[in-house]
Coordinates of C-alpha atoms and ligand atoms in Angstrom, one line a residue:
X1222 CA 2.1 14.7 -22.3
X1223 CA 1.7 13.4 -25.8
X1224 CA 4.5 11.2 -27.1
X1225 CA 5.9 11.4 -30.6
X1226 CA 4.3 8.8 -32.8
X1227 CA 7.3 7.0 -34.2
X1228 CA 9.5 7.0 -31.2
X1229 CA 11.7 3.9 -30.9
X1230 CA 12.8 4.3 -27.4
X1231 CA 11.4 6.4 -24.5
X1232 CA 14.7 8.2 -23.7
X1233 CA 14.2 11.8 -22.7
X1234 CA 15.4 14.2 -25.3
X1235 CA 17.2 17.3 -24.1
X1236 CA 14.1 19.2 -24.5
X1237 CA 11.9 16.8 -22.6
X1238 CA 14.5 16.6 -19.7
X1239 CA 14.5 20.3 -19.6
X1240 CA 10.8 20.7 -19.6
X1241 CA 10.5 18.0 -16.9
X1242 CA 12.9 19.9 -14.7
X1243 CA 10.9 23.0 -15.2
X1244 CA 7.4 21.5 -15.0
X1245 CA 8.1 19.0 -12.2
X1246 CA 11.1 19.9 -10.1
X1247 CA 11.6 17.4 -7.3
X1248 CA 13.4 18.6 -4.2
X1249 CA 16.5 16.7 -3.2
X1250 CA 15.2 16.0 0.3
X1251 CA 11.5 15.7 0.4
X1252 CA 11.1 14.9 4.1
X1253 CA 13.2 18.0 4.9
X1254 CA 10.8 20.0 2.7
X1255 CA 7.8 18.6 4.4
X1256 CA 9.3 19.7 7.7
X1257 CA 9.9 23.1 6.3
X1258 CA 6.3 23.3 5.2
X1259 CA 5.2 22.4 8.8
X1260 CA 3.7 19.1 7.9
X1261 CA 3.3 16.4 10.5
X1262 CA 4.1 13.1 8.8
X1263 CA 5.3 9.5 9.4
X1264 CA 7.9 7.9 7.2
X1265 CA 7.3 4.3 6.1
X1266 CA 10.0 3.2 3.7
X1267 CA 9.7 5.5 0.7
X1268 CA 6.3 6.9 1.6
X1269 CA 5.6 9.9 4.0
X1270 CA 2.1 9.4 5.4
X1271 CA 0.0 12.2 6.7
X1272 CA -3.4 13.6 7.0
X1273 CA -4.7 14.8 3.6
X1274 CA -4.2 18.6 3.3
X1275 CA -6.9 18.9 0.6
X1276 CA -9.6 16.9 2.3
X1277 CA -11.5 19.8 3.7
X1278 CA -11.4 21.8 0.5
X1279 CA -12.5 18.8 -1.5
X1280 CA -14.9 16.9 0.8
X1281 CA -15.9 19.6 3.3
X1282 CA -14.5 17.6 6.2
X1283 CA -11.0 17.0 7.7
X1284 CA -9.1 13.8 7.1
X1285 CA -9.4 12.0 10.4
X1286 CA -6.9 9.3 9.5
X1287 CA -3.7 9.7 7.4
X1288 CA -5.2 8.9 4.0
X1289 CA -2.5 10.7 2.2
X1290 CA 1.1 9.8 1.3
X1291 CA 3.9 11.4 -0.6
X1292 CA 6.6 9.3 -2.3
X1293 CA 9.9 10.7 -1.1
X1294 CA 11.8 9.7 -4.2
X1295 CA 9.6 11.0 -7.0
X1296 CA 7.5 13.5 -5.0
X1297 CA 4.2 12.1 -6.3
X1298 CA 1.4 12.1 -3.8
X1299 CA -2.0 10.5 -3.5
X1300 CA -5.0 10.6 -1.1
X1301 CA -6.8 7.3 -1.5
X1302 CA -9.8 8.7 0.2
X1303 CA -10.5 11.9 -1.7
X1304 CA -8.4 11.3 -4.8
X1305 CA -6.2 14.4 -4.4
X1306 CA -3.1 13.5 -6.5
X1307 CA -0.3 15.2 -8.3
X1308 CA 3.3 16.4 -8.4
X1309 CA 5.3 17.7 -5.4
X1310 CA 5.1 21.4 -6.5
X1311 CA 1.3 21.1 -6.6
X1312 CA 1.4 19.9 -2.9
X1313 CA 3.6 22.9 -2.1
X1314 CA 1.0 25.1 -3.7
X1315 CA -1.8 23.4 -1.7
X1316 CA 0.0 23.9 1.6
X1317 CA 1.0 27.5 1.1
X1318 CA -0.3 30.7 -0.5
X1319 CA 2.2 30.4 -3.4
X1320 CA 1.3 30.7 -7.0
X1321 CA 2.2 27.9 -9.4
X1322 CA 5.3 29.9 -10.5
X1323 CA 6.4 30.4 -6.9
X1324 CA 5.8 26.8 -5.9
X1325 CA 7.8 25.5 -8.9
X1326 CA 10.6 28.0 -8.0
X1327 CA 10.5 26.9 -4.4
X1328 CA 11.1 23.3 -5.4
X1329 CA 13.8 24.2 -7.9
X1330 CA 15.6 26.2 -5.2
X1331 CA 15.7 23.1 -3.0
X1332 CA 17.6 20.9 -5.5
X1333 CA 14.7 20.3 -7.7
X1334 CA 16.7 20.6 -10.9
X1335 CA 19.5 18.3 -9.7
X1336 CA 17.0 15.6 -8.6
X1337 CA 15.1 15.7 -11.8
X1338 CA 18.3 15.5 -13.8
X1339 CA 19.4 12.5 -11.9
X1340 CA 16.1 10.7 -12.3
X1341 CA 16.1 11.4 -16.0
X1342 CA 19.6 10.0 -16.5
X1343 CA 19.1 7.0 -14.2
X1344 CA 15.9 6.0 -15.8
X1345 CA 16.9 6.8 -19.3
X1346 CA 13.6 8.6 -19.8
X1347 CA 10.6 10.1 -18.3
X1348 CA 9.0 7.9 -15.7
X1349 CA 6.4 9.8 -13.9
X1350 CA 3.6 12.3 -14.1
X1351 CA 3.7 12.9 -17.8
X1352 CA 2.3 9.5 -18.8
X1353 CA -0.8 7.9 -17.3
X1354 CA 0.6 4.4 -16.9
X1355 CA -2.8 2.9 -15.9
X1356 CA -3.7 2.7 -19.6
X1357 CA -0.6 0.6 -20.5
X1358 CA -0.8 -2.1 -17.8
X1359 CA -1.6 -5.5 -19.1
X1360 CA -0.5 -9.1 -18.5
X1361 CA 2.6 -8.5 -20.7
X1362 CA 3.7 -6.0 -18.1
X1363 CA 4.6 -9.0 -15.9
X1364 CA 6.6 -10.8 -18.5
X1365 CA 9.9 -9.4 -17.2
X1366 CA 9.4 -11.3 -13.9
X1367 CA 10.0 -14.9 -12.9
X1368 CA 8.8 -17.4 -10.4
X1369 CA 10.0 -16.6 -6.9
X1370 CA 13.2 -18.6 -6.3
X1371 CA 13.1 -21.2 -3.5
X1372 CA 15.7 -19.3 -1.6
X1373 CA 13.7 -16.1 -1.5
X1374 CA 10.5 -18.1 -0.6
X1375 CA 12.4 -19.7 2.3
X1376 CA 13.3 -16.3 3.8
X1377 CA 9.6 -15.7 4.3
X1378 CA 8.6 -19.2 5.1
X1379 CA 6.4 -19.3 2.0
X1380 CA 6.3 -22.6 0.0
X1381 CA 7.1 -22.0 -3.7
X1382 CA 3.8 -23.6 -4.6
X1383 CA 2.0 -21.1 -2.4
X1384 CA 3.7 -18.2 -4.2
X1385 CA 2.7 -19.6 -7.5
X1386 CA -0.8 -20.2 -6.4
X1387 CA -1.3 -16.5 -5.9
X1388 CA 0.7 -15.5 -9.0
X1389 CA 3.4 -13.8 -6.9
X1390 CA 6.5 -13.2 -9.0
X1391 CA 10.1 -12.1 -8.6
X1392 CA 12.2 -9.4 -10.1
X1393 CA 15.6 -11.1 -10.3
X1394 CA 17.6 -8.0 -11.2
X1395 CA 16.4 -6.1 -8.2
X1396 CA 15.6 -9.1 -6.0
X1397 CA 12.1 -7.8 -5.3
X1398 CA 8.8 -9.5 -4.7
X1399 CA 6.2 -8.7 -7.3
X1400 CA 2.6 -8.8 -6.0
X1401 CA 0.0 -8.4 -8.7
X1402 CA -3.0 -6.2 -8.0
X1403 CA -6.2 -7.2 -9.9
X1404 CA -9.8 -6.2 -10.3
X1405 CA -11.7 -8.2 -7.7
X1406 CA -14.5 -9.1 -10.1
X1407 CA -12.8 -9.6 -13.4
X1408 CA -9.2 -10.4 -12.4
X1409 CA -7.9 -7.8 -14.8
X1410 CA -4.4 -6.7 -13.9
X1411 CA -4.4 -3.2 -12.5
X1412 CA -0.8 -3.0 -11.4
X1413 CA 1.5 -4.5 -8.8
X1414 CA 3.6 -3.9 -5.8
X1415 CA 7.4 -4.2 -5.8
X1416 CA 9.0 -4.9 -2.5
X1417 CA 11.9 -6.2 -0.5
X1418 CA 13.2 -5.3 2.9
X1419 CA 14.6 -2.0 1.7
X1420 CA 12.2 -1.0 -1.0
X1421 CA 8.5 -0.6 -1.6
X1422 CA 6.6 0.8 -4.5
X1423 CA 3.2 0.6 -6.2
X1424 CA 3.1 0.4 -10.0
X1425 CA 1.5 2.6 -11.2
X1426 CA 1.9 4.8 -8.1
X1427 CA -1.9 5.3 -7.9
X1428 CA -3.0 1.7 -8.5
X1429 CA -6.4 1.1 -7.0
X1430 CA -5.2 -1.4 -4.4
X1431 CA -7.8 -0.2 -1.9
X1432 CA -10.6 -1.3 -4.2
X1433 CA -9.6 -4.9 -4.2
X1434 CA -8.4 -7.7 -2.0
X1435 CA -5.3 -9.7 -2.6
X1436 CA -6.1 -13.5 -2.7
X1437 CA -9.8 -13.1 -3.4
X1438 CA -9.5 -14.8 -6.8
X1439 CA -8.0 -17.9 -5.4
X1440 CA -10.8 -18.6 -2.8
X1441 CA -13.2 -21.4 -3.5
X1442 CA -16.6 -20.0 -4.5
X1443 CA -18.2 -22.3 -1.9
X1444 CA -16.0 -21.0 0.9
X1445 CA -17.9 -18.9 3.5
X1446 CA -15.1 -18.1 5.9
X1447 CA -12.3 -15.6 5.2
X1448 CA -9.2 -14.6 7.2
X1449 CA -8.2 -11.0 6.6
X1450 CA -4.6 -9.7 6.9
X1451 CA -3.0 -6.5 5.9
X1452 CA 0.1 -7.5 3.9
X1453 CA -0.4 -9.4 0.6
X1454 CA 2.7 -11.7 1.3
X1455 CA 0.9 -13.0 4.4
X1456 CA -1.7 -14.6 2.1
X1457 CA 0.7 -17.1 0.6
X1458 CA 2.3 -17.4 4.0
X1459 CA -1.1 -18.5 5.4
X1460 CA -1.5 -20.9 2.4
X1461 CA 1.8 -22.5 3.3
X1462 CA 0.5 -22.9 6.9
X1463 CA -2.5 -24.8 5.5
X1464 CA -5.2 -22.1 4.8
X1465 CA -6.6 -21.3 1.4
X1466 CA -8.9 -18.5 2.5
X1467 CA -6.7 -15.6 3.5
X1468 CA -7.1 -12.2 1.8
X1469 CA -5.1 -9.0 2.2
X1470 CA -6.3 -5.4 2.3
X1471 CA -2.9 -3.9 1.4
X1472 CA -2.7 -2.1 4.7
X1473 CA -4.6 -0.9 7.7
X1474 CA -6.5 1.8 5.8
X1475 CA -9.4 -0.5 4.9
X1476 CA -11.9 1.1 2.6
X1477 CA -15.7 0.9 2.5
X1478 CA -15.3 -0.9 -0.9
X1479 CA -13.2 -3.7 0.7
X1480 CA -15.5 -4.0 3.6
X1481 CA -18.7 -4.1 1.5
X1482 CA -17.1 -6.9 -0.6
X1483 CA -16.1 -8.9 2.5
X1484 CA -19.5 -8.6 4.2
X1485 CA -21.4 -9.5 1.1
X1486 CA -19.2 -12.4 0.1
X1487 CA -18.5 -14.2 3.4
X1488 CA -20.5 -15.4 6.4
X1489 CA -17.6 -15.6 8.8
X1490 CA -14.8 -13.0 8.9
X1491 CA -11.7 -13.6 11.0
X1492 CA -9.8 -10.3 11.4
X1493 CA -6.0 -10.9 11.5
X1494 CA -4.9 -7.3 11.1
X1495 CA -1.5 -6.3 12.2
X1496 CA -0.8 -6.5 15.9
X1497 CA 0.1 -2.8 16.2
X1498 CA -1.5 0.6 16.8
X1499 CA -2.8 1.0 13.3
X1500 CA -4.2 -2.5 13.1
X1501 CA -5.9 -2.2 16.5
X1502 CA -7.4 1.1 15.5
X1503 CA -8.8 -0.2 12.2
X1504 CA -10.2 -3.2 13.9
X1505 CA -12.0 -1.1 16.5
X1506 CA -13.5 1.1 13.7
X1507 CA -14.7 -1.9 11.7
X1508 CA -16.2 -3.8 14.7
X1509 CA -18.0 -0.6 15.8
X1510 CA -19.3 0.2 12.3
X1511 CA -20.4 -3.4 11.5
X1512 CA -21.7 -4.3 14.9
X1513 CA -25.3 -5.1 13.8
X1514 CA -24.4 -7.2 10.8
X1515 CA -25.4 -10.8 10.6
X1516 CA -21.9 -11.9 9.6
X1517 CA -20.0 -13.7 12.4
X1518 CA -16.8 -11.7 13.1
X1519 CA -13.9 -13.1 15.0
X1520 CA -10.5 -11.6 16.0
X1521 CA -7.3 -13.6 15.4
X1522 CA -5.6 -14.4 18.7
X1523 CA -2.0 -13.1 18.9
X1524 CA -0.1 -14.8 21.7
X1525 CA 1.2 -11.4 22.9
X1526 CA -1.3 -8.7 22.0
X1527 CA 0.0 -5.3 21.1
X1528 CA 0.1 -3.3 24.2
X1529 CA -1.4 0.2 23.7
X1530 CA 0.4 1.4 26.9
X1531 CA 3.8 0.8 25.3
X1532 CA 5.5 2.4 22.4
X1533 CA 4.9 1.1 18.8
X1534 CA 8.6 0.1 18.5
X1535 CA 9.0 -3.6 18.7
X1536 CA 11.8 -3.5 21.2
X1537 CA 9.5 -2.1 23.8
X1538 CA 6.9 -4.8 23.4
X1539 CA 7.2 -7.9 25.7
X1540 CA 8.9 -11.2 24.9
X1541 CA 7.1 -13.2 22.2
X1542 CA 5.5 -10.2 20.5
X1543 CA 5.0 -10.4 16.7
X1544 CA 3.5 -7.8 14.5
X1545 CA 1.9 -10.1 11.9
X1546 CA 1.6 -13.7 10.8
X1547 CA 4.7 -13.2 8.6
X1548 CA 6.8 -13.7 11.8
X1549 CA 4.9 -16.7 13.1
X1550 CA 5.3 -20.5 12.7
X1551 CA 2.6 -22.6 11.1
X1552 CA 1.6 -23.8 14.6
X1553 CA 1.3 -20.3 15.9
X1554 CA -0.8 -19.2 12.9
X1555 CA -3.1 -22.2 13.5
X1556 CA -3.4 -21.3 17.2
X1557 CA -4.3 -17.8 16.2
X1558 CA -7.0 -18.8 13.8
X1559 CA -8.6 -21.6 15.9
X1560 CA -8.4 -19.5 19.0
X1561 CA -9.9 -16.4 17.4
X1562 CA -12.2 -14.6 19.8
X1563 CA -15.7 -13.4 19.0
X1564 CA -16.0 -9.7 18.1
X1565 CA -18.3 -9.2 21.1
X1566 CA -15.6 -10.6 23.5
X1567 CA -12.9 -8.6 21.8
X1568 CA -15.1 -5.5 21.8
X1569 CA -15.3 -5.5 25.6
X1570 CA -11.6 -4.5 25.7
X1571 CA -12.4 -1.2 24.0
X1572 CA -12.0 1.8 26.2
Ligands
ZN687 ZN1 -7.9 13.6 0.8

């Protein structure tokens, strides 16, 4: 949507608020709507993860892994594999035989107008869909945030120096960690993640985090070994434990771009993906795919490996189980790195 030229503040005018409700009604309960649409999904904080419904139409093959997620607050969705992205009513249209008009009406009927009204009034303006925020991200976007307070650092066992080293910041109003996401080659700011125990969001929602690696800019150009984790905050955590060669993939859905980058840049790759089903699955795929490569690959040694026979829920795993290095002491991290097993040895455990 084009914005008026001499606007002083981005508040929604009555007309805009109305057109937003009409053009992008967001149902009051998105998980319930997904159920109603017969979608199989898994909820992780604010994101509903599922197999991409448009994959076959767009790529001619089904999505074998859940590449697709819908934000249950704003209804925006994104497939990081095929790029299918849009507003919730467009997803409804994709999943059903409805026309645009019917899909919009379907969302409105499920509280779409109320939800859109609430978001407009809470935010004091339009905040999604209408504006492509990728074009307005620059370093000044981070000016609102401050250095991470020592107290917050302590909760994650991250030294304040380590947080600063990676440019991690803090939203003091919302008490959220701010993790910058940058172009792997140029360092240009693409966006960031906002997170705390209760909240998680990418800004902009479609930031290309899967095309980069968190922590890559801080690695010494001479360094030939890398330790790969999923969560960006585990990178400063590793730094506090004495390592300056951790990078994070932003999740278990590791892309070909990220892999190509790692295999070109490093001679020794130590995989320290999450000690859970998704991490184990990603690791198996990588080790299978990159078997013949000259790079030396090792697998971080968790004291208690995730047990595929048990449920994913932590409570069902045996005593001493941890999901990632964020829950480990410096000594445990050190043991995991130095005790990393070769990919060949690890590969023998595959069924
Ligand atoms: Zn897709």
